[in-house]
XYZ file of C-alpha atoms in Angstrom:
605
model
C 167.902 300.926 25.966
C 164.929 303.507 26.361
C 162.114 302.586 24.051
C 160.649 305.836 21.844
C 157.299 305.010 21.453
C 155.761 305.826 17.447
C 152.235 306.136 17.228
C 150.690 303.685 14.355
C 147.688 304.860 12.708
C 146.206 301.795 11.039
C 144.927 302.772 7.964
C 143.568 299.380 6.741
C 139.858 300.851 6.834
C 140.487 303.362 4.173
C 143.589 303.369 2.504
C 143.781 299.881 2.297
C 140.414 299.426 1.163
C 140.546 301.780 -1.215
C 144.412 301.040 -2.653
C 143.569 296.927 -2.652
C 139.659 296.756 -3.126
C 138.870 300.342 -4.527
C 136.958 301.281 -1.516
C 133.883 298.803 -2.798
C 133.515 297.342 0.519
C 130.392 296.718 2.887
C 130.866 298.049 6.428
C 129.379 294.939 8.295
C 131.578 292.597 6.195
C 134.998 294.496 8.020
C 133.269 295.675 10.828
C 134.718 293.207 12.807
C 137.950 293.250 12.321
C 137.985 297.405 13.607
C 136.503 295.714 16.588
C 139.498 293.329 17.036
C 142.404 295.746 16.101
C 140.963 297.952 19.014
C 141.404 295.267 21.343
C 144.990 294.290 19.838
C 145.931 298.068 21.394
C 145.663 300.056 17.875
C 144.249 303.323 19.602
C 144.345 305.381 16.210
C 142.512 304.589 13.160
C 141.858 305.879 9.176
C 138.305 305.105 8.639
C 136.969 307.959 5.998
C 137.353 310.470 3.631
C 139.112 310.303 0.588
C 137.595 307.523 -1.675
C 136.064 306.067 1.233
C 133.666 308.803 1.064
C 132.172 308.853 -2.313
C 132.840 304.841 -3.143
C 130.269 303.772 -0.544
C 127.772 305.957 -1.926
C 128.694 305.192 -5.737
C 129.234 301.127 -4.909
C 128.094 300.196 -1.608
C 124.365 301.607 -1.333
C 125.838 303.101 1.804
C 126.041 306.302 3.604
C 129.277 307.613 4.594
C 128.209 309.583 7.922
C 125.820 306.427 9.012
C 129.630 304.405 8.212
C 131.356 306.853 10.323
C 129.046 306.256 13.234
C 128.463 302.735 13.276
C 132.835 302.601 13.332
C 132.735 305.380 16.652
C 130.097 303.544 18.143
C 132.522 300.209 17.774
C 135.756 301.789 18.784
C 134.484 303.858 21.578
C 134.670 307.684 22.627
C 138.733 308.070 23.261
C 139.638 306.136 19.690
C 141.447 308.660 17.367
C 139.551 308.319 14.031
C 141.004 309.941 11.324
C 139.855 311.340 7.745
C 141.035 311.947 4.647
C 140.708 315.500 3.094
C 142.023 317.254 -0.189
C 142.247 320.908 0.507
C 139.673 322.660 -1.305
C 138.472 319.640 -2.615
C 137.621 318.254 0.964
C 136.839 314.833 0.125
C 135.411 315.230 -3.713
C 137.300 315.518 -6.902
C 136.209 318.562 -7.370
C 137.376 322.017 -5.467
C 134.584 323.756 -3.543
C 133.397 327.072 -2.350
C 134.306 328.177 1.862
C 130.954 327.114 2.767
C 131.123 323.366 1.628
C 134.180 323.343 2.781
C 133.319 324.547 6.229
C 130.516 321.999 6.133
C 132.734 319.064 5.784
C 134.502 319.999 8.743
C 131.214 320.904 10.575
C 129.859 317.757 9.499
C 132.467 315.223 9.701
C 133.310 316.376 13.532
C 129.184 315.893 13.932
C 129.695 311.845 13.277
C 132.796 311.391 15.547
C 135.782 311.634 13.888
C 138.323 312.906 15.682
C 141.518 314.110 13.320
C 141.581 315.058 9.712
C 144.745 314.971 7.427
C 144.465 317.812 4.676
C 146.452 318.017 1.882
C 147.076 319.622 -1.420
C 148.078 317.255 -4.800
C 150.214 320.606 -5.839
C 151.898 321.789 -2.451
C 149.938 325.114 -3.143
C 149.974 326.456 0.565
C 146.492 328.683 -1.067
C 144.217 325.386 -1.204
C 144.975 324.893 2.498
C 144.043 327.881 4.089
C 140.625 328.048 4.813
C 140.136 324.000 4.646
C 142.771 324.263 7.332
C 140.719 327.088 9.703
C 137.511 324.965 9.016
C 138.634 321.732 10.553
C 140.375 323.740 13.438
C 136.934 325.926 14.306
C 134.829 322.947 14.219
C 136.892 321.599 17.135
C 138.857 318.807 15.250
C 142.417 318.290 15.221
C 144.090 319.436 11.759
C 146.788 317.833 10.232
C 148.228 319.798 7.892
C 150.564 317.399 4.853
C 152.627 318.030 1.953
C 152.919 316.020 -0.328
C 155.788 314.031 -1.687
C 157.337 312.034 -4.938
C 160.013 311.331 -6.790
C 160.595 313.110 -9.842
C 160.876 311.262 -13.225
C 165.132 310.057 -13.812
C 166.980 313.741 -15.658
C 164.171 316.189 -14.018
C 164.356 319.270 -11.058
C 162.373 321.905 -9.719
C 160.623 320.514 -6.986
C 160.202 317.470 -4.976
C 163.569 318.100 -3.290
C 164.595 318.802 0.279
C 164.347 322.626 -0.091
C 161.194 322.271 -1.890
C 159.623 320.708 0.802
C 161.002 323.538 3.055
C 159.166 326.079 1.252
C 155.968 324.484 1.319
C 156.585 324.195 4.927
C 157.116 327.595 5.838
C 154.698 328.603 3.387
C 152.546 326.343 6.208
C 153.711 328.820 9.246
C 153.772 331.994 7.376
C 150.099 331.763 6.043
C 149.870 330.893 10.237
C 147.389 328.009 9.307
C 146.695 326.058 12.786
C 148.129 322.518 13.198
C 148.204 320.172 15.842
C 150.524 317.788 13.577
C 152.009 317.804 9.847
C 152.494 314.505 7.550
C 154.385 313.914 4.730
C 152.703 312.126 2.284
C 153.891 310.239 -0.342
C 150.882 308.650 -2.350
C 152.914 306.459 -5.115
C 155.707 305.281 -2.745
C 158.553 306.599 -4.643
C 160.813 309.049 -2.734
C 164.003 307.736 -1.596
C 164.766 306.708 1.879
C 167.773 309.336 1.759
C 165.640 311.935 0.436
C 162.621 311.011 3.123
C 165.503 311.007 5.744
C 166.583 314.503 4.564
C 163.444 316.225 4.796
C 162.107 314.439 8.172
C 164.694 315.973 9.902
C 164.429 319.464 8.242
C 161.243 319.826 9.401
C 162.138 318.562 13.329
C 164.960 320.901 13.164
C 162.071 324.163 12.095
C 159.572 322.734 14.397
C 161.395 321.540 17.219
C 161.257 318.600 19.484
C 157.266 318.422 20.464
C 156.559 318.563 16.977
C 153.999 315.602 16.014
C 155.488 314.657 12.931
C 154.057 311.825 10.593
C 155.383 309.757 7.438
C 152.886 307.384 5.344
C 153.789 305.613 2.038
C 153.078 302.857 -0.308
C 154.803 299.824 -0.901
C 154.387 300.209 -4.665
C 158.073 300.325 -5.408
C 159.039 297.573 -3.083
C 161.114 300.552 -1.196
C 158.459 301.496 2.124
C 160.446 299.886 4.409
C 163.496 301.132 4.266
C 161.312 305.056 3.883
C 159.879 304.254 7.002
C 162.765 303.779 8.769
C 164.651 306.808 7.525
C 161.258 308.691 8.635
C 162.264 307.262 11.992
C 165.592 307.811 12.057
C 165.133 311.687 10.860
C 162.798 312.149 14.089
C 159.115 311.150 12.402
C 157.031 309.777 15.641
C 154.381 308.752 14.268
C 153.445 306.513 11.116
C 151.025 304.399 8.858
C 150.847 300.867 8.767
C 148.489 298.491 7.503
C 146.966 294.669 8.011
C 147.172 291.707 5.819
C 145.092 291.405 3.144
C 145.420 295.157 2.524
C 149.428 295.467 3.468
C 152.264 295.905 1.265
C 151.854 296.278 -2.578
C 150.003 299.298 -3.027
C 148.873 299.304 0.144
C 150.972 300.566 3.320
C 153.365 298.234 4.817
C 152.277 295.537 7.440
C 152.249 295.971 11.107
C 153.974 292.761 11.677
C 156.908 293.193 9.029
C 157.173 296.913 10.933
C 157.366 295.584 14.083
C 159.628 292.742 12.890
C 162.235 295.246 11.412
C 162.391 297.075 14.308
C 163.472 294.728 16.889
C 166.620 295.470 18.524
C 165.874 299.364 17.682
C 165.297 301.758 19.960
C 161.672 302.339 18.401
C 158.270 300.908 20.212
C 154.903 300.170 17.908
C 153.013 300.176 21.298
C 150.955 296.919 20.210
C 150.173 293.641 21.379
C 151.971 291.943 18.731
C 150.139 288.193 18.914
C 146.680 290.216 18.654
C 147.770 291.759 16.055
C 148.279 288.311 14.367
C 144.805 287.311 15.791
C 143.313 290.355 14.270
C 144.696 289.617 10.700
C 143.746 286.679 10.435
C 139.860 287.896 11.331
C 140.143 290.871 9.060
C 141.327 288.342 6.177
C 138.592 285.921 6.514
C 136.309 289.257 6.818
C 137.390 289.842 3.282
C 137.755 286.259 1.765
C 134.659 286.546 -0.791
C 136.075 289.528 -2.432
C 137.608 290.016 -5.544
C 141.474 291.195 -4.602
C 143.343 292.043 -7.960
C 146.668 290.556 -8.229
C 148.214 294.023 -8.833
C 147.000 295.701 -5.692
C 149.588 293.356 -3.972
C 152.276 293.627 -6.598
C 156.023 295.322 -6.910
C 156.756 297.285 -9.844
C 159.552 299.244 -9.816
C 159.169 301.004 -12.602
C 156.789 303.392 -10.450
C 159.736 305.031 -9.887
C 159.944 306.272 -13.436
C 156.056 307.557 -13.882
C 154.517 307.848 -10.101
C 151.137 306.416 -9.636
C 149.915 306.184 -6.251
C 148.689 303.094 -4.600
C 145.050 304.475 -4.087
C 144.471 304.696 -7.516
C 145.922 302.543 -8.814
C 143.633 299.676 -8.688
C 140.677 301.922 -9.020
C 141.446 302.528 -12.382
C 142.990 299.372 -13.402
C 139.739 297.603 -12.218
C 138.494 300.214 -14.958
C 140.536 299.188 -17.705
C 139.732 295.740 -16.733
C 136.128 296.312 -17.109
C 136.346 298.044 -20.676
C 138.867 295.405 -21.380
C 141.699 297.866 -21.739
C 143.918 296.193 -19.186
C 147.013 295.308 -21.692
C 147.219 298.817 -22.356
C 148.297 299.718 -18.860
C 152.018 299.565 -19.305
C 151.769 301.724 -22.324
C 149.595 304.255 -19.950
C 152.063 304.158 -16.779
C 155.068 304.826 -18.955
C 152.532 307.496 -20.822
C 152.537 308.833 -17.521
C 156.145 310.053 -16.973
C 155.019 312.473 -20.056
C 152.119 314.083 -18.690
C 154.486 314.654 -14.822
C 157.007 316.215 -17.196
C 154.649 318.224 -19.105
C 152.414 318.868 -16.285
C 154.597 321.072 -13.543
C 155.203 318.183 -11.433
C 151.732 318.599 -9.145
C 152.228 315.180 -6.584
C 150.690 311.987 -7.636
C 147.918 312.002 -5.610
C 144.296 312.065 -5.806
C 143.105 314.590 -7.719
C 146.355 315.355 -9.672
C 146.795 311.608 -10.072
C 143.800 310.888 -11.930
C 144.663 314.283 -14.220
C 147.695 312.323 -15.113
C 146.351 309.039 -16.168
C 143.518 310.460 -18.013
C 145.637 312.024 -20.043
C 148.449 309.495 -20.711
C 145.146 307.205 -21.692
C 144.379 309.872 -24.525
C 147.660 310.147 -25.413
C 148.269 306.142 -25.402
C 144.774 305.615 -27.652
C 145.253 308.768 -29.803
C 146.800 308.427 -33.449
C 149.358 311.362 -32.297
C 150.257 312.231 -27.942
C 148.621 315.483 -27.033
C 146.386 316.010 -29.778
C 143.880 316.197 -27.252
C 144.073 318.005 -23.713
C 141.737 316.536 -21.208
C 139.805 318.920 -19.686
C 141.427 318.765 -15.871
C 144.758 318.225 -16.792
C 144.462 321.547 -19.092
C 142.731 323.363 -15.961
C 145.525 322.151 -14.145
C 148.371 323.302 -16.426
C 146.154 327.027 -17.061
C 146.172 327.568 -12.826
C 142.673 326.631 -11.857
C 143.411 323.953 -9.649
C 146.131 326.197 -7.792
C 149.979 327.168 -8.451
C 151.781 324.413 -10.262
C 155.570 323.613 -8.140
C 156.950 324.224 -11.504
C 156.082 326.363 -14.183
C 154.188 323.410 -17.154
C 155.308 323.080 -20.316
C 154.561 326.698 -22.110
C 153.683 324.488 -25.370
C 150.831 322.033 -23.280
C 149.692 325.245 -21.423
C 149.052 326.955 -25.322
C 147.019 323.424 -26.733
C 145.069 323.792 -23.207
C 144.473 327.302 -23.616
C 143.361 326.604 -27.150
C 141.083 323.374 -26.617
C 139.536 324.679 -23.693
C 138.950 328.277 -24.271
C 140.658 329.090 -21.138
C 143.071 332.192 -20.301
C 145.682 330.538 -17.646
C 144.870 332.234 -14.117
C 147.249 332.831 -10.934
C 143.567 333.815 -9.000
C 143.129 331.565 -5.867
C 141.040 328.602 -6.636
C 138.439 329.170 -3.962
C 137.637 333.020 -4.820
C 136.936 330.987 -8.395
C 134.755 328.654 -6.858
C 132.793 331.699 -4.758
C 131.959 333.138 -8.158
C 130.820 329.773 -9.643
C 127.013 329.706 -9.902
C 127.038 325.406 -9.870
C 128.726 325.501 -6.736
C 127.715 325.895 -2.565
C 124.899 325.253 -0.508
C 122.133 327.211 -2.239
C 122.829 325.232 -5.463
C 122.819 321.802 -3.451
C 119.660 322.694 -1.821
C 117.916 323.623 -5.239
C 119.008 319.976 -6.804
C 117.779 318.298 -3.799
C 114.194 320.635 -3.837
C 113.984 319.619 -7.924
C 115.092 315.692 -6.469
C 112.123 315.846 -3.813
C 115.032 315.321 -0.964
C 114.905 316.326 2.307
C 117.490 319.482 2.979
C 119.530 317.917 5.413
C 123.144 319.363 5.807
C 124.216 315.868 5.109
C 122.219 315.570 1.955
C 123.782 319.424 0.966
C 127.232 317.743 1.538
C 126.497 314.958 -0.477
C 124.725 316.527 -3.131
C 127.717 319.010 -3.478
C 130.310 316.864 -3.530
C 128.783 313.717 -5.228
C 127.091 315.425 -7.935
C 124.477 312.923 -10.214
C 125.501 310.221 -8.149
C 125.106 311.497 -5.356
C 121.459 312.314 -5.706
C 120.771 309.038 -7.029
C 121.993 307.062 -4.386
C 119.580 310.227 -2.146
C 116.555 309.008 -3.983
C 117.066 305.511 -3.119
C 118.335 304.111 -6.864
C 121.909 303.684 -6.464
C 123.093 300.340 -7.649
C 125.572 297.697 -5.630
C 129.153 297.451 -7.684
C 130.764 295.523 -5.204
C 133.449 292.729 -6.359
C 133.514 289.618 -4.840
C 134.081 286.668 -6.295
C 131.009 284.605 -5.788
C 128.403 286.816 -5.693
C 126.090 287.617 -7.839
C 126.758 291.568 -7.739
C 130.420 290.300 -9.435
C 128.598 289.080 -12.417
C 126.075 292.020 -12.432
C 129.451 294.300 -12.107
C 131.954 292.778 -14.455
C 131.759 294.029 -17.794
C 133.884 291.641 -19.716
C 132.779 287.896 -18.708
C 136.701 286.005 -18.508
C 136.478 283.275 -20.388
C 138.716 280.596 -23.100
C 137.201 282.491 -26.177
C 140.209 285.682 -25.482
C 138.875 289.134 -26.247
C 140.282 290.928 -29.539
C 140.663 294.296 -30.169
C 139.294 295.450 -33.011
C 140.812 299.025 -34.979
C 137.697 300.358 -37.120
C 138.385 303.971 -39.334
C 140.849 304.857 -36.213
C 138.552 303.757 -33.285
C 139.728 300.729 -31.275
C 136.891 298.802 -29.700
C 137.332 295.969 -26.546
C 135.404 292.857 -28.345
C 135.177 289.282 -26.975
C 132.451 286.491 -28.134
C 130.634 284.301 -25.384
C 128.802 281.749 -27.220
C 126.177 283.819 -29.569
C 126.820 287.012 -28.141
C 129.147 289.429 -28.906
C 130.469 291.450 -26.133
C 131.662 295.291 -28.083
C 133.147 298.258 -25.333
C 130.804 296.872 -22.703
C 127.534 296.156 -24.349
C 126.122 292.432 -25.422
C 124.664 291.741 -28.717
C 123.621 289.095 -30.140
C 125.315 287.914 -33.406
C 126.412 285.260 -36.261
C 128.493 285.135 -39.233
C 127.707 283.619 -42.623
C 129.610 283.065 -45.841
C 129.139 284.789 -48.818
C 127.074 288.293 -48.866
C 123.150 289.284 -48.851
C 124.009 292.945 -49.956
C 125.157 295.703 -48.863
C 124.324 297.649 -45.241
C 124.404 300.944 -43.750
C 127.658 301.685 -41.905
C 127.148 302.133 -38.367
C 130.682 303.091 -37.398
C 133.289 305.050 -39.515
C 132.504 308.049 -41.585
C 129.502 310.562 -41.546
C 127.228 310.400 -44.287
C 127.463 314.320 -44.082
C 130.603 316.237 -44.000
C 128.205 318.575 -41.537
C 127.722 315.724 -39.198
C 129.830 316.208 -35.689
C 130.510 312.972 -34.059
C 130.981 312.614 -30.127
C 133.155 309.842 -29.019
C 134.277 309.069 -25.590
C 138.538 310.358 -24.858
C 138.374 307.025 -22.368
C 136.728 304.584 -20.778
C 134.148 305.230 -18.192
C 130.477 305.055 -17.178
C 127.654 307.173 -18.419
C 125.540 309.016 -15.309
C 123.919 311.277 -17.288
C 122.516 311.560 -20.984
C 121.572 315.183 -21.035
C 119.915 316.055 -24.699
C 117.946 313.340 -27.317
C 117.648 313.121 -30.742
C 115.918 316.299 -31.908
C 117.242 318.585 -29.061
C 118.621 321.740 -30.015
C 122.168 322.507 -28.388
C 124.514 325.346 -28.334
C 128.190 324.999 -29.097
C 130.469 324.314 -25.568
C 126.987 322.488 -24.286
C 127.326 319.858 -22.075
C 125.790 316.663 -23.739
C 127.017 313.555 -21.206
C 128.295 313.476 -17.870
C 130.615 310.235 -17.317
C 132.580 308.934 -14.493
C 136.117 308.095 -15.710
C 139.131 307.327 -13.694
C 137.624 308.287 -10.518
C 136.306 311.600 -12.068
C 133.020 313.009 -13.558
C 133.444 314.407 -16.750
C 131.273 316.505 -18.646
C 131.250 315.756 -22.462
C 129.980 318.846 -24.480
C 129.288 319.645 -28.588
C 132.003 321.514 -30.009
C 129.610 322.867 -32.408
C 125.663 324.188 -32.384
C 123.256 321.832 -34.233
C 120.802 319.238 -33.921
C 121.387 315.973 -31.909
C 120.415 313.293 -35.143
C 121.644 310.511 -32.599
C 122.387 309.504 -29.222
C 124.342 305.937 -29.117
C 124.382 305.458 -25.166
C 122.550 305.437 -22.341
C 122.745 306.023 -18.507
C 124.384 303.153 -16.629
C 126.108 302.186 -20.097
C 129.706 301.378 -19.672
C 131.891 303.178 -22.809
C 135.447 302.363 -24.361
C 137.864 304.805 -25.785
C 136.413 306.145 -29.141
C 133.653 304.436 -28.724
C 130.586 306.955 -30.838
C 128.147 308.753 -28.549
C 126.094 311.047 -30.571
C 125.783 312.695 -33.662
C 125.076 316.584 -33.789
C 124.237 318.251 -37.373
């Protein structure tokens, strides 16, 4: 039998980190076991972009382009290293302007990488265009994705065979340069028949050189058997992982691949016992740190409301922080709602996060939808791109209402050219006011990492690695697991995350001290609840997160739609503003504070 040969692009030093560990990981601690793989015969690596680009900034004290030359340097000069991009986003969760995103491509071809995968979370052919001439002009080798899922049980529009057609010739018709396309399915859900389907609908409009590429998640216990339909429909190339990052939301493992294809006509290319070698290096690499049990789990009710592997435990280990972590069932089946509702964009980063932000709202709110998050109403109102369906005409209205916002059908990066907080000039004038050298690096950074990003410039960015004997776990861990059990306590409406260690009482993240004693001593001033005034505004957090930035104090004058906080939540920075003009009488939190849902911020009069 002749062998076909599939290329495997091992994508345990990105994906994996960032689906099992959520990308908090220290270079030198898997260094290694890149050097290993490369010796086992893997020739073609995902080491960047994506989460793995911000998270080592935000987490690791690290710098993503010093990362991405330390792995070239270890792999050699023919290695293919591969990136992560999102479009217009490139490798932020927010969209940019053409001349950040022509800097990513400039930049990330600079520090050796050799390939970049760029996608779009809504198939809108737009967002691609001039990400996709960027990485092609800057001499790397584009590989141009849609995006797939399965649609909640009793829905249609999109996410079927001639859907994915469209978007494809979309592809050739806008005449956007290629040297490969993927299919991407970030939560693991489409069905093998359906992957089958569309594999070979795209080898039939391509033809037989084609480079065509599948990756998935194991989320749904179905990757496997996806794979192998990939195969079968005429994919020749695909993503597999290495234990401890394999299967579970991560991609499947090279060994189970390999395994399940003997007696096929199809040929991994490895050397199989290094490969066993090499697992067994990269799992005592990561031995120390903290792997939640759901980054390795089945659930098959992913099927129902998609939520991709990558996320996944990034904003579990969230919840788990703020000690919201029961909730999560309610919030994945909250999720199916806000696909429905939402036009069916794919579950994957950013659209992903858009999702679960708002099925959190809707999960802690007295009444579903009485608040629109801010990105899932951009999304619905056009300013992310064109939906695949049209959303819910009754969402779209609350958006339109909440946010002030007519709904657009303008390209999203003509938006972004008109946006005076976006491109280079504007990262160059936050890194003059931050004293930073103007580096196109530090431009990149500052542009697509935001607060964060020039914190971790000025040399105060703070480790949030997990592992489970250092000390940075217990620095990092908000909630402190112990026999006492943590309560949650309803107060006028407002849930708060409370557990009591001893004499301190743990409340949404911050430690007091506290006792209890019978009988009463009078009465006190309510802290919680109620205004005193029926003019007082209160500003509570929609969901968890961290606070980066506390922008007014008590006694500052601000205008109504002013932006008062700017907090990281699910992945995202979002900017909390006063929905009226008034005085700031109190701020609650400060930078670096961890925050619940509901949890009080600040009072404006």
């Amino acid at each position: 039998m002749s062998k076909k040969f599939i290329d495997v692009m091992d994508t345990s030093f990105r994906d994996g980190m960032q689906s099992s560990y959520g990308a908090r990981v220290l270079l030198e601690d898997y260094l290694p076991a890149i050097e290993s793989a490369v010796h086992a015969g893997i020739t073609h690596f995902e080491v960047g972009g994506g989460a793995l680009f911000q998270s080592p900034l935000f987490y690791c004290n690290q710098n993503p382009f010093d990362i991405m030359d330390k792995i070239r340097a270890t792999v050699g000069p023919t290695v293919n290293l591969q990136t992560l991009a999102r479009g217009v986003n490139v490798v932020g969760l927010q969209s940019q302007p053409r001349d950040i995103i022509d800097l990513h491509a400039k930049l990330f071809k600079k520090h050796g990488m050799t390939t970049i995968r760029n996608f779009d979370a809504l198939n809108d052919v737009d967002n691609l265009v001039d990400s996709g001439f960027s990485i092609h002009n800057n001499g790397l080798q584009h590989e141009v994705t849609i995006t797939m899922m399965e649609l909640p049980p009793g829905c249609e529009g999109a996410h079927d065979v001639p859907f994915y057609e469209r978007v494809l010739r979309n592809i050739l018709e806008a005449d956007i340069p290629f040297v490969s396309l993927a299919f991407k399915d970030a939560s693991g859900t489409s069905n093998p028949r359906k992957v089958y389907e569309t594999i070979r609908m795209a080898r039939k409009i391509l033809g037989n050189k084609a480079n065509i590429r599948f990756h998935s998640h194991d989320t749904a216990g179905t990757a496997m058997s996806t794979y192998f339909a990939a195969l079968e429909g005429g994919a020749n190339g695909i993503d597999l992982a290495m234990q401890p990052v394999s299967g579970g939301t991560g991609q499947p493992d090279i060994i189970s691949m390999w395994h399940a294809l003997k007696g096929t006509k199809y040929d991994l290319g490895v050397n199989i016992e290094r490969i066993v070698e090499t697992e067994e290096i990269f799992k005592e690499c990561m031995k120390d740190y903290f792997l939640p049990p759901e980054a390795l789990a089945i659930n098959p009710l992913i099927v129902f409301s998609p939520m991709p592997g990558g996320a996944l435990t990034a904003n579990t280990q969230m919840m788990r922080d703020n000690g919201t972590l029961d909730k999560l069932p309610d919030v994945i089946a909250a999720m199916r709602d806000a696909v429905e509702k939402g036009g069916f964009g794919t579950s994957v980063t950013p659209v992903s996060q858009f999702y679960i932000q708002q099925a959190f709202i809707n999960v802690f709110s007295a009444t579903p939808w009485e608040k629109i998050n801010e990105d899932y109403g951009k999304m619905v109102l056009g300013y992310y791109g064109k939906t695949p369906s049209p959303p819910d005409p009754r969402i779209v209205k609350l958006a339109s209402e909440q946010l002030g916002l007519k709904p657009t059908s303008e390209k999203v990066v003509d938006i972004n050219e008109r946006d005076t907080s976006k491109g280079v000039e504007v990262a160059k004038e936050l890194l003059k006011e931050a004293k930073l050298e103007q580096t196109e690096e530090n431009i990149f950074i500052a542009a697509t990492c935001g607060a964060k990003g020039i914190k971790f410039l000025k040399g105060e960015g703070e480790l949030g690695i997990r592992k489970n004997t250092s000390k940075s776990q217990e620095e990092t861990s908000t909630v402190v697991k112990n026999d006492t059990g943590i309560y949650t306590v309803n107060l006028n409406g407002k849930k708060y995350a409370v557990e009591f260690v001893n004499d301190k009482a743990i409340v949404n993240g911050k430690t007091y001290d506290f006792n209890i004693q019978a009988g009463s001593e009078g009465s006190f001033k309510e802290d919680v609840g109620t205004s005193a005034s029926t003019e007082e505004v209160k500003i509570s957090a929609a969901i968890p997160g961290l606070v980066l930035q506390v922008l007014k104090k008590p006694g500052d004058i601000v205008a109504e739609n002013e932006t008062m906080f700017i907090v990281e939540a699910m992945k995202m920075e979002t900017e909390l503003k006063s929905p009226k003009k008034g005085t700031v009488l109190e701020v609650k939190v400060s930078q670096n504070d961890k925050v619940s849902t509901g949890q009080l911020l600040a009072v404006i009069k």
